[in-house]
Amino acid sequence: MSGLGDLISTARLARGLTQAQLAAMIDVTQPALHRYEHGLRDPEPEILTRLADVLGVTQEFLQHAGKTRGAMAVDAHMRRRATEKATTWRRLEAQLNEYRMHASKLFEQVSLQADQIIPTFDPEATRSGDAARLLRMQWRMPVGPVRDLTGWLEAAGCIVLLEAFGTPRVDGLSQWIDDHPVVLLNSQAPTDRQRWTLAHEAAHLCLHASYIGDDPEAEADAFAAEFLMPGEVIRPQLRNLTIGRLTDLKRQWGVSMQALTERAHQLGVLSAGQRMTMYKQFSRMGWRTREPYSDELAVEQPRLTEVITQTLISKGFSLLDISKLAGFADVDHNTMFRPAGPALRAVLSSSL
Amino acid sequence: MVISYTISLDVTHHLDGRTSSYQTQTVIDFELQGVTQTFPGYGEVRLEASYEWDAKTRTMGAPVISLRHGRNRVIWAHQLPPGQGGAAGGTVPAPTVSGPALPVVEVAERESDDRTGTDQT
């Protein structure tokens, strides 16, 4: 597939459209669109204009596709349940690909000077737990619970985007092709689950940027466990666990009670029988599907995209300029780089 | 006979009616009702007041006052109406910790006529 074909296909999937639906919207036949997507034919200029209008992107963005490092439609690391429908996670994967391309487009004009980086490790040579400890050391993180995990990732130049996925069965996904990794996180998940997903995606970025071993998901979970709950620090607190004690620990460490239970078992301070008893109590109270106290945890709130937006505004860029810099057709389509709260709108002089 | 009321606030009332506190000799003596040895003919009723505590969820409930003879024998226990002032229950907010500094954003110079100057939506 060509760069443009990949972009059309990705943007279509990201919007949940079939080939027939998009073809109708741009007034071409479905086979013609199929040929554009597979690089068998280049769309005429007027069709390119209609495509840009319908997709809400600039023509320059369409033409830009394929010129940057990394292909357009790249598989993302995704934390999801096996029961989720393929159409849903393919749509989310396409959305992440498109966000990455918008970020890449903006970073042609904007650069980030970060004090820290996301280091990469060879999963064959570095165990997941060791990689998590090394990352904490490199970032000079305080001992104990991780506060503001999103802030730590953003400080290393990672773009974190919160979006309602419309399903609880996909937690998040990440991708690292250009200089700045992008993580897409389900805003509908509880905070403790979001934090686990962020740590899990950080593991993929550190361990699986260029090589993926036999069981990347298990490696990412082991990394997340050590990163959020370092064994040497948390082990004494996990002895003699009760439901009440788990409640305290959840508030302190910002992770779910089930994650704490699993960690206690991994660290050898909770037997298999005790673990099963704990899970039976969770089930009785309906906590296996929805745990309490998640809303008491400090929310993970991305700030980097807003800071980029505010910096551009302070340099005299309008919201439309910023949208176009990132390849969006207009402010309404720009869901990535916008100030907090409702978007600013021009006020017509006649209404004053 | 002279009767006085003494209230201990240094206890925790559990949902099942139990109370707990450090088991010092003073506390054990306090929870045993009866005449004082020091002043014969002087009666004392010893009450315990505190908030209910749900140990599973780590939450405070209503204020409770109870009369008991010994630790486990509850004679009566009543929930008190919520007071006007003060505050109890809820959670202690985690201290705000300043996180890492976000990257510095640098913008490439552009020609001024590249910009629209207005926002059009």
PDB file of C-alpha atoms in Angstrom, chain A residues 109-113 151-152 154-155 243-245 247-248 251 293 296 304 307 311-312 315-321 331 345-346, chain B residues 53 55-59 91 94-95 97-110 114-121:
ATOM      1  CA  GLN A 109       7.114  23.068  13.713  1.00  0.00           C
ATOM      2  CA  VAL A 110       7.310  22.349  17.425  1.00  0.00           C
ATOM      3  CA  SER A 111      10.031  20.604  19.393  1.00  0.00           C
ATOM      4  CA  LEU A 112      10.073  19.388  22.974  1.00  0.00           C
ATOM      5  CA  GLN A 113      13.133  19.772  25.186  1.00  0.00           C
ATOM      6  CA  GLY A 151       3.139  13.599  34.349  1.00  0.00           C
ATOM      7  CA  TRP A 152       6.200  11.336  34.487  1.00  0.00           C
ATOM      8  CA  GLU A 154       4.811  13.415  29.602  1.00  0.00           C
ATOM      9  CA  ALA A 155       8.033  14.708  31.181  1.00  0.00           C
ATOM     10  CA  ILE A 243     -10.070  -6.307  53.092  1.00  0.00           C
ATOM     11  CA  GLY A 244      -9.628  -3.268  55.315  1.00  0.00           C
ATOM     12  CA  ARG A 245      -5.856  -3.352  54.882  1.00  0.00           C
ATOM     13  CA  THR A 247      -8.491  -0.528  51.239  1.00  0.00           C
ATOM     14  CA  ASP A 248      -5.711   1.406  52.974  1.00  0.00           C
ATOM     15  CA  ARG A 251      -5.584   4.602  48.694  1.00  0.00           C
ATOM     16  CA  TYR A 293     -12.644   3.794  46.265  1.00  0.00           C
ATOM     17  CA  GLU A 296     -10.915   8.725  45.722  1.00  0.00           C
ATOM     18  CA  LEU A 304       1.310  18.175  27.680  1.00  0.00           C
ATOM     19  CA  VAL A 307       0.824  23.123  27.307  1.00  0.00           C
ATOM     20  CA  THR A 311       2.687  27.887  24.110  1.00  0.00           C
ATOM     21  CA  LEU A 312       1.617  28.217  20.485  1.00  0.00           C
ATOM     22  CA  LYS A 315       3.496  32.890  20.278  1.00  0.00           C
ATOM     23  CA  GLY A 316       0.588  34.360  18.381  1.00  0.00           C
ATOM     24  CA  PHE A 317      -0.879  31.260  16.759  1.00  0.00           C
ATOM     25  CA  SER A 318      -4.645  31.089  16.556  1.00  0.00           C
ATOM     26  CA  LEU A 319      -6.534  27.866  17.257  1.00  0.00           C
ATOM     27  CA  LEU A 320      -7.082  27.487  13.525  1.00  0.00           C
ATOM     28  CA  ASP A 321      -3.324  27.853  12.913  1.00  0.00           C
ATOM     29  CA  VAL A 331     -10.792  23.749  15.060  1.00  0.00           C
ATOM     30  CA  ARG A 345     -14.531  30.980  19.005  1.00  0.00           C
ATOM     31  CA  ALA A 346     -14.260  34.152  17.025  1.00  0.00           C
TER      32      ALA A 346
ATOM     33  CA  TRP B  53     -15.848   2.646  62.372  1.00  0.00           C
ATOM     34  CA  ALA B  55     -12.935  -1.517  59.403  1.00  0.00           C
ATOM     35  CA  LYS B  56     -13.544  -3.088  55.985  1.00  0.00           C
ATOM     36  CA  THR B  57     -14.151   0.112  54.138  1.00  0.00           C
ATOM     37  CA  ARG B  58     -12.128   2.338  56.472  1.00  0.00           C
ATOM     38  CA  THR B  59     -15.001   4.785  56.824  1.00  0.00           C
ATOM     39  CA  THR B  91     -10.725  10.532  53.845  1.00  0.00           C
ATOM     40  CA  ALA B  94      -3.049  12.704  49.945  1.00  0.00           C
ATOM     41  CA  PRO B  95      -0.475  15.478  50.135  1.00  0.00           C
ATOM     42  CA  VAL B  97       3.493  16.268  45.514  1.00  0.00           C
ATOM     43  CA  SER B  98       5.012  18.285  42.747  1.00  0.00           C
ATOM     44  CA  GLY B  99       5.707  15.956  39.863  1.00  0.00           C
ATOM     45  CA  PRO B 100       8.368  16.178  37.208  1.00  0.00           C
ATOM     46  CA  ALA B 101       8.685  19.238  34.989  1.00  0.00           C
ATOM     47  CA  LEU B 102       7.018  18.979  31.603  1.00  0.00           C
ATOM     48  CA  PRO B 103       9.245  19.409  28.551  1.00  0.00           C
ATOM     49  CA  VAL B 104       9.950  22.924  27.329  1.00  0.00           C
ATOM     50  CA  VAL B 105       8.048  23.603  24.115  1.00  0.00           C
ATOM     51  CA  GLU B 106      10.030  25.321  21.391  1.00  0.00           C
ATOM     52  CA  VAL B 107       8.347  26.684  18.294  1.00  0.00           C
ATOM     53  CA  ALA B 108      10.079  27.149  14.961  1.00  0.00           C
ATOM     54  CA  GLU B 109       9.928  30.650  13.533  1.00  0.00           C
ATOM     55  CA  ARG B 110       7.320  31.076  10.844  1.00  0.00           C
ATOM     56  CA  ASP B 114       1.195  32.022   7.563  1.00  0.00           C
ATOM     57  CA  ARG B 115      -1.069  32.726  10.466  1.00  0.00           C
ATOM     58  CA  THR B 116      -4.749  33.474  10.171  1.00  0.00           C
ATOM     59  CA  GLY B 117      -4.909  35.718  13.235  1.00  0.00           C
ATOM     60  CA  THR B 118      -8.493  34.650  13.968  1.00  0.00           C
ATOM     61  CA  ASP B 119     -10.182  31.467  15.001  1.00  0.00           C
ATOM     62  CA  GLN B 120     -12.742  30.165  12.608  1.00  0.00           C
ATOM     63  CA  THR B 121     -14.849  27.216  13.609  1.00  0.00           C
TER      64      THR B 121
END
